[in-house]
């Protein structure tokens, strides 16, 4: 399974679809999900995308999109954001899986990463950062987890947690890209390796 974890400041309440940037950069979040899970005219197989929402009023919440089960999701940001909104709304009435392939839980970034360390081992988890080792020199398996920050990056406390757990910093070059652009590059590198 290819998995992505995005640390975000996305809001943890319902938001207006006409104003995604003011919902903790929900536009960025939706763009990242679209880039991670879609190919031209199809969904990728075996991809999980987790976004940890750390914005107000009641953080954290983690929303997961699992491509093997998803239905009625399209690549545009507004559509993806609308599914996040549905997940947040239904979590309010106790539902953790109100649409196929979309899950939500009260899980923090650190809890989620700990789960993935147990599942895959920290040597198969990569923290995407401009100052890391070149991705082209890194051996990767089909089962890999990629951790990224939003426009403000990953806070020091969470970054220290990753480094303490021996999660390697990996770079796609010495230019600072948008998170969604880094996801496209990671997918491309994995695809080129047939993973
Ligand atoms: C716009 S950058 C965030 C910049 C933020 N000012 C910081 O200090 O982290 C968004 C995310 O994209 C990823 N990123 C950006 N450029 C990268 C690069 N050259 N290599 C690897 N990851 C990169 C990182 O995960 C980063 O948190």
JSON list of C-alpha atoms and ligand atoms in Angstrom, two decimals:
[
{"chain": "A", "resi": 1, "resn": "UNK", "atom": "CA", "xyz": [0.00, 0.00, 0.00]},
{"chain": "A", "resi": 2, "resn": "UNK", "atom": "CA", "xyz": [1.21, 3.52, -0.80]},
{"chain": "A", "resi": 3, "resn": "UNK", "atom": "CA", "xyz": [0.20, 5.87, 1.99]},
{"chain": "A", "resi": 4, "resn": "UNK", "atom": "CA", "xyz": [0.42, 9.62, 2.46]},
{"chain": "A", "resi": 5, "resn": "UNK", "atom": "CA", "xyz": [0.08, 11.52, 5.72]},
{"chain": "A", "resi": 6, "resn": "UNK", "atom": "CA", "xyz": [-0.50, 15.27, 5.51]},
{"chain": "A", "resi": 7, "resn": "UNK", "atom": "CA", "xyz": [-0.05, 17.43, 8.63]},
{"chain": "A", "resi": 8, "resn": "UNK", "atom": "CA", "xyz": [-2.53, 20.28, 8.10]},
{"chain": "A", "resi": 9, "resn": "UNK", "atom": "CA", "xyz": [-4.19, 23.21, 9.82]},
{"chain": "A", "resi": 10, "resn": "UNK", "atom": "CA", "xyz": [-7.55, 22.30, 8.25]},
{"chain": "A", "resi": 11, "resn": "UNK", "atom": "CA", "xyz": [-10.58, 23.20, 10.35]},
{"chain": "A", "resi": 12, "resn": "UNK", "atom": "CA", "xyz": [-12.37, 20.55, 12.43]},
{"chain": "A", "resi": 13, "resn": "UNK", "atom": "CA", "xyz": [-15.88, 21.87, 11.79]},
{"chain": "A", "resi": 14, "resn": "UNK", "atom": "CA", "xyz": [-18.07, 22.14, 8.70]},
{"chain": "A", "resi": 15, "resn": "UNK", "atom": "CA", "xyz": [-16.84, 24.81, 6.30]},
{"chain": "A", "resi": 16, "resn": "UNK", "atom": "CA", "xyz": [-18.06, 26.83, 3.29]},
{"chain": "A", "resi": 17, "resn": "UNK", "atom": "CA", "xyz": [-17.22, 25.22, -0.06]},
{"chain": "A", "resi": 18, "resn": "UNK", "atom": "CA", "xyz": [-17.02, 28.73, -1.57]},
{"chain": "A", "resi": 19, "resn": "UNK", "atom": "CA", "xyz": [-14.15, 29.70, 0.72]},
{"chain": "A", "resi": 20, "resn": "UNK", "atom": "CA", "xyz": [-11.78, 26.73, 1.02]},
{"chain": "A", "resi": 21, "resn": "UNK", "atom": "CA", "xyz": [-8.60, 28.81, 1.67]},
{"chain": "A", "resi": 22, "resn": "UNK", "atom": "CA", "xyz": [-10.15, 30.26, 4.85]},
{"chain": "A", "resi": 23, "resn": "UNK", "atom": "CA", "xyz": [-10.98, 26.80, 6.20]},
{"chain": "A", "resi": 24, "resn": "UNK", "atom": "CA", "xyz": [-7.34, 26.14, 7.16]},
{"chain": "A", "resi": 25, "resn": "UNK", "atom": "CA", "xyz": [-6.26, 25.82, 3.52]},
{"chain": "A", "resi": 26, "resn": "UNK", "atom": "CA", "xyz": [-8.83, 23.17, 2.66]},
{"chain": "A", "resi": 27, "resn": "UNK", "atom": "CA", "xyz": [-8.04, 24.02, -1.02]},
{"chain": "A", "resi": 28, "resn": "UNK", "atom": "CA", "xyz": [-4.45, 22.81, -0.49]},
{"chain": "A", "resi": 29, "resn": "UNK", "atom": "CA", "xyz": [-5.69, 19.69, 1.33]},
{"chain": "A", "resi": 30, "resn": "UNK", "atom": "CA", "xyz": [-8.15, 18.79, -1.43]},
{"chain": "A", "resi": 31, "resn": "UNK", "atom": "CA", "xyz": [-5.52, 19.43, -4.12]},
{"chain": "A", "resi": 32, "resn": "UNK", "atom": "CA", "xyz": [-3.09, 17.10, -2.35]},
{"chain": "A", "resi": 33, "resn": "UNK", "atom": "CA", "xyz": [-5.71, 14.36, -2.10]},
{"chain": "A", "resi": 34, "resn": "UNK", "atom": "CA", "xyz": [-6.61, 14.72, -5.77]},
{"chain": "A", "resi": 35, "resn": "UNK", "atom": "CA", "xyz": [-2.96, 14.53, -6.82]},
{"chain": "A", "resi": 36, "resn": "UNK", "atom": "CA", "xyz": [-2.30, 11.51, -4.61]},
{"chain": "A", "resi": 37, "resn": "UNK", "atom": "CA", "xyz": [-5.26, 9.35, -5.57]},
{"chain": "A", "resi": 38, "resn": "UNK", "atom": "CA", "xyz": [-6.18, 10.15, -9.19]},
{"chain": "A", "resi": 39, "resn": "UNK", "atom": "CA", "xyz": [-4.72, 9.20, -12.54]},
{"chain": "A", "resi": 40, "resn": "UNK", "atom": "CA", "xyz": [-6.21, 10.42, -15.81]},
{"chain": "A", "resi": 41, "resn": "UNK", "atom": "CA", "xyz": [-9.80, 9.09, -15.83]},
{"chain": "A", "resi": 42, "resn": "UNK", "atom": "CA", "xyz": [-9.22, 6.63, -12.99]},
{"chain": "A", "resi": 43, "resn": "UNK", "atom": "CA", "xyz": [-8.43, 6.22, -9.33]},
{"chain": "A", "resi": 44, "resn": "UNK", "atom": "CA", "xyz": [-5.11, 4.71, -8.35]},
{"chain": "A", "resi": 45, "resn": "UNK", "atom": "CA", "xyz": [-5.27, 1.28, -6.69]},
{"chain": "A", "resi": 46, "resn": "UNK", "atom": "CA", "xyz": [-3.94, 0.62, -3.17]},
{"chain": "A", "resi": 47, "resn": "UNK", "atom": "CA", "xyz": [-3.47, 4.20, -2.03]},
{"chain": "A", "resi": 48, "resn": "UNK", "atom": "CA", "xyz": [-4.46, 5.61, 1.36]},
{"chain": "A", "resi": 49, "resn": "UNK", "atom": "CA", "xyz": [-4.35, 9.33, 2.02]},
{"chain": "A", "resi": 50, "resn": "UNK", "atom": "CA", "xyz": [-4.61, 10.53, 5.61]},
{"chain": "A", "resi": 51, "resn": "UNK", "atom": "CA", "xyz": [-5.04, 14.21, 6.40]},
{"chain": "A", "resi": 52, "resn": "UNK", "atom": "CA", "xyz": [-4.67, 15.23, 10.02]},
{"chain": "A", "resi": 53, "resn": "UNK", "atom": "CA", "xyz": [-6.81, 18.33, 10.64]},
{"chain": "A", "resi": 54, "resn": "UNK", "atom": "CA", "xyz": [-5.25, 20.43, 13.40]},
{"chain": "A", "resi": 55, "resn": "UNK", "atom": "CA", "xyz": [-7.38, 23.56, 13.03]},
{"chain": "A", "resi": 56, "resn": "UNK", "atom": "CA", "xyz": [-10.17, 24.87, 15.31]},
{"chain": "A", "resi": 57, "resn": "UNK", "atom": "CA", "xyz": [-12.47, 24.16, 17.05]},
{"chain": "A", "resi": 58, "resn": "UNK", "atom": "CA", "xyz": [-11.66, 20.60, 18.20]},
{"chain": "A", "resi": 59, "resn": "UNK", "atom": "CA", "xyz": [-8.42, 19.21, 16.82]},
{"chain": "A", "resi": 60, "resn": "UNK", "atom": "CA", "xyz": [-7.18, 16.71, 15.97]},
{"chain": "A", "resi": 61, "resn": "UNK", "atom": "CA", "xyz": [-9.28, 14.79, 13.46]},
{"chain": "A", "resi": 62, "resn": "UNK", "atom": "CA", "xyz": [-7.85, 12.42, 10.87]},
{"chain": "A", "resi": 63, "resn": "UNK", "atom": "CA", "xyz": [-9.72, 11.86, 7.60]},
{"chain": "A", "resi": 64, "resn": "UNK", "atom": "CA", "xyz": [-8.63, 8.92, 5.42]},
{"chain": "A", "resi": 65, "resn": "UNK", "atom": "CA", "xyz": [-9.41, 8.32, 1.73]},
{"chain": "A", "resi": 66, "resn": "UNK", "atom": "CA", "xyz": [-8.87, 4.68, 0.65]},
{"chain": "A", "resi": 67, "resn": "UNK", "atom": "CA", "xyz": [-8.94, 4.35, -3.13]},
{"chain": "A", "resi": 68, "resn": "UNK", "atom": "CA", "xyz": [-9.98, 0.68, -3.31]},
{"chain": "A", "resi": 69, "resn": "UNK", "atom": "CA", "xyz": [-13.35, 1.52, -1.73]},
{"chain": "A", "resi": 70, "resn": "UNK", "atom": "CA", "xyz": [-14.05, 5.08, -2.90]},
{"chain": "A", "resi": 71, "resn": "UNK", "atom": "CA", "xyz": [-17.20, 5.88, -4.89]},
{"chain": "A", "resi": 72, "resn": "UNK", "atom": "CA", "xyz": [-18.54, 9.12, -6.40]},
{"chain": "A", "resi": 73, "resn": "UNK", "atom": "CA", "xyz": [-15.38, 11.16, -5.78]},
{"chain": "A", "resi": 74, "resn": "UNK", "atom": "CA", "xyz": [-14.02, 13.32, -8.59]},
{"chain": "A", "resi": 75, "resn": "UNK", "atom": "CA", "xyz": [-10.66, 15.09, -8.91]},
{"chain": "A", "resi": 76, "resn": "UNK", "atom": "CA", "xyz": [-11.84, 18.68, -8.48]},
{"chain": "A", "resi": 77, "resn": "UNK", "atom": "CA", "xyz": [-11.00, 20.38, -5.19]},
{"chain": "A", "resi": 78, "resn": "UNK", "atom": "CA", "xyz": [-14.57, 21.37, -4.43]},
{"chain": "A", "resi": 79, "resn": "UNK", "atom": "CA", "xyz": [-15.81, 17.80, -4.78]},
{"chain": "A", "resi": 80, "resn": "UNK", "atom": "CA", "xyz": [-13.09, 16.38, -2.56]},
{"chain": "A", "resi": 81, "resn": "UNK", "atom": "CA", "xyz": [-13.63, 19.13, 0.03]},
{"chain": "A", "resi": 82, "resn": "UNK", "atom": "CA", "xyz": [-17.37, 18.34, 0.03]},
{"chain": "A", "resi": 83, "resn": "UNK", "atom": "CA", "xyz": [-16.58, 14.74, 1.05]},
{"chain": "A", "resi": 84, "resn": "UNK", "atom": "CA", "xyz": [-14.37, 15.99, 3.91]},
{"chain": "A", "resi": 85, "resn": "UNK", "atom": "CA", "xyz": [-17.27, 18.20, 4.98]},
{"chain": "A", "resi": 86, "resn": "UNK", "atom": "CA", "xyz": [-19.65, 15.21, 4.97]},
{"chain": "A", "resi": 87, "resn": "UNK", "atom": "CA", "xyz": [-17.16, 13.19, 7.05]},
{"chain": "A", "resi": 88, "resn": "UNK", "atom": "CA", "xyz": [-16.84, 16.02, 9.63]},
{"chain": "A", "resi": 89, "resn": "UNK", "atom": "CA", "xyz": [-20.62, 16.49, 9.78]},
{"chain": "A", "resi": 90, "resn": "UNK", "atom": "CA", "xyz": [-21.32, 12.78, 10.28]},
{"chain": "A", "resi": 91, "resn": "UNK", "atom": "CA", "xyz": [-18.55, 12.42, 12.86]},
{"chain": "A", "resi": 92, "resn": "UNK", "atom": "CA", "xyz": [-20.60, 14.91, 14.88]},
{"chain": "A", "resi": 93, "resn": "UNK", "atom": "CA", "xyz": [-23.37, 12.30, 15.08]},
{"chain": "A", "resi": 94, "resn": "UNK", "atom": "CA", "xyz": [-20.97, 9.47, 15.83]},
{"chain": "A", "resi": 95, "resn": "UNK", "atom": "CA", "xyz": [-20.34, 8.04, 12.33]},
{"chain": "A", "resi": 96, "resn": "UNK", "atom": "CA", "xyz": [-16.75, 7.22, 11.45]},
{"chain": "A", "resi": 97, "resn": "UNK", "atom": "CA", "xyz": [-17.44, 5.85, 7.93]},
{"chain": "A", "resi": 98, "resn": "UNK", "atom": "CA", "xyz": [-20.44, 7.51, 6.35]},
{"chain": "A", "resi": 99, "resn": "UNK", "atom": "CA", "xyz": [-19.30, 7.13, 2.72]},
{"chain": "A", "resi": 100, "resn": "UNK", "atom": "CA", "xyz": [-17.43, 4.25, 1.02]},
{"chain": "A", "resi": 101, "resn": "UNK", "atom": "CA", "xyz": [-13.66, 4.58, 1.42]},
{"chain": "A", "resi": 102, "resn": "UNK", "atom": "CA", "xyz": [-13.78, 7.70, 3.62]},
{"chain": "A", "resi": 103, "resn": "UNK", "atom": "CA", "xyz": [-13.00, 7.33, 7.32]},
{"chain": "A", "resi": 104, "resn": "UNK", "atom": "CA", "xyz": [-12.70, 9.85, 10.12]},
{"chain": "A", "resi": 105, "resn": "UNK", "atom": "CA", "xyz": [-11.46, 9.50, 13.68]},
{"chain": "A", "resi": 106, "resn": "UNK", "atom": "CA", "xyz": [-10.20, 11.54, 16.59]},
{"chain": "A", "resi": 107, "resn": "UNK", "atom": "CA", "xyz": [-6.59, 10.58, 15.98]},
{"chain": "A", "resi": 108, "resn": "UNK", "atom": "CA", "xyz": [-3.53, 12.80, 16.29]},
{"chain": "A", "resi": 109, "resn": "UNK", "atom": "CA", "xyz": [-0.57, 13.00, 13.93]},
{"chain": "A", "resi": 110, "resn": "UNK", "atom": "CA", "xyz": [1.66, 11.20, 16.44]},
{"chain": "A", "resi": 111, "resn": "UNK", "atom": "CA", "xyz": [-0.89, 8.42, 17.06]},
{"chain": "A", "resi": 112, "resn": "UNK", "atom": "CA", "xyz": [-1.27, 7.88, 13.33]},
{"chain": "A", "resi": 113, "resn": "UNK", "atom": "CA", "xyz": [2.48, 7.78, 12.70]},
{"chain": "A", "resi": 114, "resn": "UNK", "atom": "CA", "xyz": [2.95, 5.33, 15.62]},
{"chain": "A", "resi": 115, "resn": "UNK", "atom": "CA", "xyz": [0.35, 3.04, 14.01]},
{"chain": "A", "resi": 116, "resn": "UNK", "atom": "CA", "xyz": [2.23, 3.17, 10.71]},
{"chain": "A", "resi": 117, "resn": "UNK", "atom": "CA", "xyz": [5.57, 2.45, 12.42]},
{"chain": "A", "resi": 118, "resn": "UNK", "atom": "CA", "xyz": [4.02, -0.71, 13.88]},
{"chain": "A", "resi": 119, "resn": "UNK", "atom": "CA", "xyz": [2.53, -1.66, 10.52]},
{"chain": "A", "resi": 120, "resn": "UNK", "atom": "CA", "xyz": [5.48, -0.94, 8.20]},
{"chain": "A", "resi": 121, "resn": "UNK", "atom": "CA", "xyz": [8.56, -0.22, 10.37]},
{"chain": "A", "resi": 122, "resn": "UNK", "atom": "CA", "xyz": [10.17, 3.21, 10.46]},
{"chain": "A", "resi": 123, "resn": "UNK", "atom": "CA", "xyz": [12.58, 2.39, 7.61]},
{"chain": "A", "resi": 124, "resn": "UNK", "atom": "CA", "xyz": [9.59, 2.38, 5.20]},
{"chain": "A", "resi": 125, "resn": "UNK", "atom": "CA", "xyz": [8.31, 5.75, 6.34]},
{"chain": "A", "resi": 126, "resn": "UNK", "atom": "CA", "xyz": [9.71, 8.93, 4.78]},
{"chain": "A", "resi": 127, "resn": "UNK", "atom": "CA", "xyz": [9.41, 12.55, 5.88]},
{"chain": "A", "resi": 128, "resn": "UNK", "atom": "CA", "xyz": [9.47, 14.75, 2.81]},
{"chain": "A", "resi": 129, "resn": "UNK", "atom": "CA", "xyz": [11.70, 17.74, 3.44]},
{"chain": "A", "resi": 130, "resn": "UNK", "atom": "CA", "xyz": [13.82, 19.94, 1.20]},
{"chain": "A", "resi": 131, "resn": "UNK", "atom": "CA", "xyz": [16.96, 19.24, 3.28]},
{"chain": "A", "resi": 132, "resn": "UNK", "atom": "CA", "xyz": [16.66, 15.46, 3.25]},
{"chain": "A", "resi": 133, "resn": "UNK", "atom": "CA", "xyz": [18.52, 12.74, 1.34]},
{"chain": "A", "resi": 134, "resn": "UNK", "atom": "CA", "xyz": [17.84, 12.67, -2.40]},
{"chain": "A", "resi": 135, "resn": "UNK", "atom": "CA", "xyz": [14.82, 10.43, -3.07]},
{"chain": "A", "resi": 136, "resn": "UNK", "atom": "CA", "xyz": [16.67, 8.98, -6.08]},
{"chain": "A", "resi": 137, "resn": "UNK", "atom": "CA", "xyz": [19.26, 7.44, -3.74]},
{"chain": "A", "resi": 138, "resn": "UNK", "atom": "CA", "xyz": [16.68, 5.87, -1.47]},
{"chain": "A", "resi": 139, "resn": "UNK", "atom": "CA", "xyz": [15.49, 2.29, -1.78]},
{"chain": "A", "resi": 140, "resn": "UNK", "atom": "CA", "xyz": [11.73, 2.10, -1.39]},
{"chain": "A", "resi": 141, "resn": "UNK", "atom": "CA", "xyz": [9.21, -0.71, -1.24]},
{"chain": "A", "resi": 142, "resn": "UNK", "atom": "CA", "xyz": [5.65, -0.88, -2.56]},
{"chain": "A", "resi": 143, "resn": "UNK", "atom": "CA", "xyz": [4.53, -0.53, 1.06]},
{"chain": "A", "resi": 144, "resn": "UNK", "atom": "CA", "xyz": [5.78, 2.97, 1.85]},
{"chain": "A", "resi": 145, "resn": "UNK", "atom": "CA", "xyz": [4.42, 5.90, 3.81]},
{"chain": "A", "resi": 146, "resn": "UNK", "atom": "CA", "xyz": [5.18, 9.53, 2.89]},
{"chain": "A", "resi": 147, "resn": "UNK", "atom": "CA", "xyz": [4.72, 12.33, 5.42]},
{"chain": "A", "resi": 148, "resn": "UNK", "atom": "CA", "xyz": [4.31, 15.95, 4.32]},
{"chain": "A", "resi": 149, "resn": "UNK", "atom": "CA", "xyz": [3.48, 19.33, 5.80]},
{"chain": "A", "resi": 150, "resn": "UNK", "atom": "CA", "xyz": [1.00, 21.92, 4.53]},
{"chain": "A", "resi": 151, "resn": "UNK", "atom": "CA", "xyz": [2.00, 25.46, 3.48]},
{"chain": "A", "resi": 152, "resn": "UNK", "atom": "CA", "xyz": [3.47, 26.11, 6.95]},
{"chain": "A", "resi": 153, "resn": "UNK", "atom": "CA", "xyz": [5.27, 22.77, 7.18]},
{"chain": "A", "resi": 154, "resn": "UNK", "atom": "CA", "xyz": [5.46, 20.39, 10.13]},
{"chain": "A", "resi": 155, "resn": "UNK", "atom": "CA", "xyz": [5.90, 22.07, 13.56]},
{"chain": "A", "resi": 156, "resn": "UNK", "atom": "CA", "xyz": [9.16, 21.48, 15.46]},
{"chain": "A", "resi": 157, "resn": "UNK", "atom": "CA", "xyz": [7.52, 19.25, 18.12]},
{"chain": "A", "resi": 158, "resn": "UNK", "atom": "CA", "xyz": [6.10, 16.85, 15.52]},
{"chain": "A", "resi": 159, "resn": "UNK", "atom": "CA", "xyz": [9.30, 17.01, 13.47]},
{"chain": "A", "resi": 160, "resn": "UNK", "atom": "CA", "xyz": [11.34, 16.03, 16.54]},
{"chain": "A", "resi": 161, "resn": "UNK", "atom": "CA", "xyz": [8.94, 13.16, 17.14]},
{"chain": "A", "resi": 162, "resn": "UNK", "atom": "CA", "xyz": [9.60, 11.87, 13.59]},
{"chain": "A", "resi": 163, "resn": "UNK", "atom": "CA", "xyz": [13.36, 12.15, 13.96]},
{"chain": "A", "resi": 164, "resn": "UNK", "atom": "CA", "xyz": [13.31, 10.48, 17.40]},
{"chain": "A", "resi": 165, "resn": "UNK", "atom": "CA", "xyz": [11.51, 7.57, 15.77]},
{"chain": "A", "resi": 166, "resn": "UNK", "atom": "CA", "xyz": [14.23, 7.27, 13.11]},
{"chain": "A", "resi": 167, "resn": "UNK", "atom": "CA", "xyz": [12.04, 8.38, 10.25]},
{"chain": "A", "resi": 168, "resn": "UNK", "atom": "CA", "xyz": [14.30, 9.57, 7.46]},
{"chain": "A", "resi": 169, "resn": "UNK", "atom": "CA", "xyz": [14.10, 12.98, 5.82]},
{"chain": "A", "resi": 170, "resn": "UNK", "atom": "CA", "xyz": [13.85, 12.61, 2.05]},
{"chain": "A", "resi": 171, "resn": "UNK", "atom": "CA", "xyz": [14.11, 15.39, -0.52]},
{"chain": "A", "resi": 172, "resn": "UNK", "atom": "CA", "xyz": [12.87, 15.77, -4.09]},
{"chain": "A", "resi": 173, "resn": "UNK", "atom": "CA", "xyz": [15.38, 18.57, -4.72]},
{"chain": "A", "resi": 174, "resn": "UNK", "atom": "CA", "xyz": [16.72, 21.81, -3.30]},
{"chain": "A", "resi": 175, "resn": "UNK", "atom": "CA", "xyz": [13.72, 23.85, -4.43]},
{"chain": "A", "resi": 176, "resn": "UNK", "atom": "CA", "xyz": [10.80, 24.34, -2.03]},
{"chain": "A", "resi": 177, "resn": "UNK", "atom": "CA", "xyz": [7.73, 23.04, -3.86]},
{"chain": "A", "resi": 178, "resn": "UNK", "atom": "CA", "xyz": [4.02, 23.10, -3.06]},
{"chain": "A", "resi": 179, "resn": "UNK", "atom": "CA", "xyz": [2.93, 20.04, -1.09]},
{"chain": "A", "resi": 180, "resn": "UNK", "atom": "CA", "xyz": [0.76, 18.84, -3.98]},
{"chain": "A", "resi": 181, "resn": "UNK", "atom": "CA", "xyz": [3.74, 19.15, -6.36]},
{"chain": "A", "resi": 182, "resn": "UNK", "atom": "CA", "xyz": [5.87, 17.01, -4.02]},
{"chain": "A", "resi": 183, "resn": "UNK", "atom": "CA", "xyz": [3.13, 14.37, -3.96]},
{"chain": "A", "resi": 184, "resn": "UNK", "atom": "CA", "xyz": [3.10, 14.31, -7.77]},
{"chain": "A", "resi": 185, "resn": "UNK", "atom": "CA", "xyz": [6.88, 13.81, -7.78]},
{"chain": "A", "resi": 186, "resn": "UNK", "atom": "CA", "xyz": [6.70, 11.02, -5.18]},
{"chain": "A", "resi": 187, "resn": "UNK", "atom": "CA", "xyz": [4.00, 9.23, -7.20]},
{"chain": "A", "resi": 188, "resn": "UNK", "atom": "CA", "xyz": [6.10, 9.63, -10.34]},
{"chain": "A", "resi": 189, "resn": "UNK", "atom": "CA", "xyz": [9.23, 8.22, -8.65]},
{"chain": "A", "resi": 190, "resn": "UNK", "atom": "CA", "xyz": [7.27, 5.25, -7.27]},
{"chain": "A", "resi": 191, "resn": "UNK", "atom": "CA", "xyz": [5.54, 4.65, -10.63]},
{"chain": "A", "resi": 192, "resn": "UNK", "atom": "CA", "xyz": [8.88, 4.74, -12.50]},
{"chain": "A", "resi": 193, "resn": "UNK", "atom": "CA", "xyz": [10.15, 2.02, -10.16]},
{"chain": "A", "resi": 194, "resn": "UNK", "atom": "CA", "xyz": [7.06, -0.08, -10.83]},
{"chain": "A", "resi": 195, "resn": "UNK", "atom": "CA", "xyz": [6.05, 0.06, -7.17]},
{"chain": "B", "resi": 1, "resn": "LIG", "atom": "C1", "xyz": [5.48, 24.66, 0.97]},
{"chain": "B", "resi": 1, "resn": "LIG", "atom": "S1", "xyz": [6.32, 23.43, 1.84]},
{"chain": "B", "resi": 1, "resn": "LIG", "atom": "C2", "xyz": [6.34, 24.06, 3.49]},
{"chain": "B", "resi": 1, "resn": "LIG", "atom": "C3", "xyz": [7.31, 25.07, 3.73]},
{"chain": "B", "resi": 1, "resn": "LIG", "atom": "C4", "xyz": [7.40, 25.52, 5.16]},
{"chain": "B", "resi": 1, "resn": "LIG", "atom": "N1", "xyz": [7.78, 26.90, 5.16]},
{"chain": "B", "resi": 1, "resn": "LIG", "atom": "C5", "xyz": [8.43, 24.69, 5.96]},
{"chain": "B", "resi": 1, "resn": "LIG", "atom": "O1", "xyz": [9.35, 25.28, 6.49]},
{"chain": "B", "resi": 1, "resn": "LIG", "atom": "O2", "xyz": [8.31, 23.48, 6.06]},
{"chain": "B", "resi": 1, "resn": "LIG", "atom": "C6", "xyz": [5.14, 22.17, 2.05]},
{"chain": "B", "resi": 1, "resn": "LIG", "atom": "C7", "xyz": [5.68, 20.79, 2.25]},
{"chain": "B", "resi": 1, "resn": "LIG", "atom": "O3", "xyz": [6.16, 20.26, 1.04]},
{"chain": "B", "resi": 1, "resn": "LIG", "atom": "C8", "xyz": [7.24, 19.39, 1.27]},
{"chain": "B", "resi": 1, "resn": "LIG", "atom": "N2", "xyz": [8.36, 19.88, 0.44]},
{"chain": "B", "resi": 1, "resn": "LIG", "atom": "C9", "xyz": [8.49, 21.08, -0.17]},
{"chain": "B", "resi": 1, "resn": "LIG", "atom": "N3", "xyz": [9.59, 21.13, -0.92]},
{"chain": "B", "resi": 1, "resn": "LIG", "atom": "C10", "xyz": [10.20, 19.91, -0.79]},
{"chain": "B", "resi": 1, "resn": "LIG", "atom": "C11", "xyz": [11.39, 19.34, -1.34]},
{"chain": "B", "resi": 1, "resn": "LIG", "atom": "N4", "xyz": [12.17, 20.01, -2.14]},
{"chain": "B", "resi": 1, "resn": "LIG", "atom": "N5", "xyz": [11.66, 18.06, -1.00]},
{"chain": "B", "resi": 1, "resn": "LIG", "atom": "C12", "xyz": [10.85, 17.34, -0.17]},
{"chain": "B", "resi": 1, "resn": "LIG", "atom": "N6", "xyz": [9.73, 17.85, 0.36]},
{"chain": "B", "resi": 1, "resn": "LIG", "atom": "C13", "xyz": [9.41, 19.11, 0.07]},
{"chain": "B", "resi": 1, "resn": "LIG", "atom": "C14", "xyz": [7.49, 19.36, 2.75]},
{"chain": "B", "resi": 1, "resn": "LIG", "atom": "O4", "xyz": [6.86, 18.21, 3.29]},
{"chain": "B", "resi": 1, "resn": "LIG", "atom": "C15", "xyz": [6.82, 20.63, 3.22]},
{"chain": "B", "resi": 1, "resn": "LIG", "atom": "O5", "xyz": [6.37, 20.52, 4.55]}
]
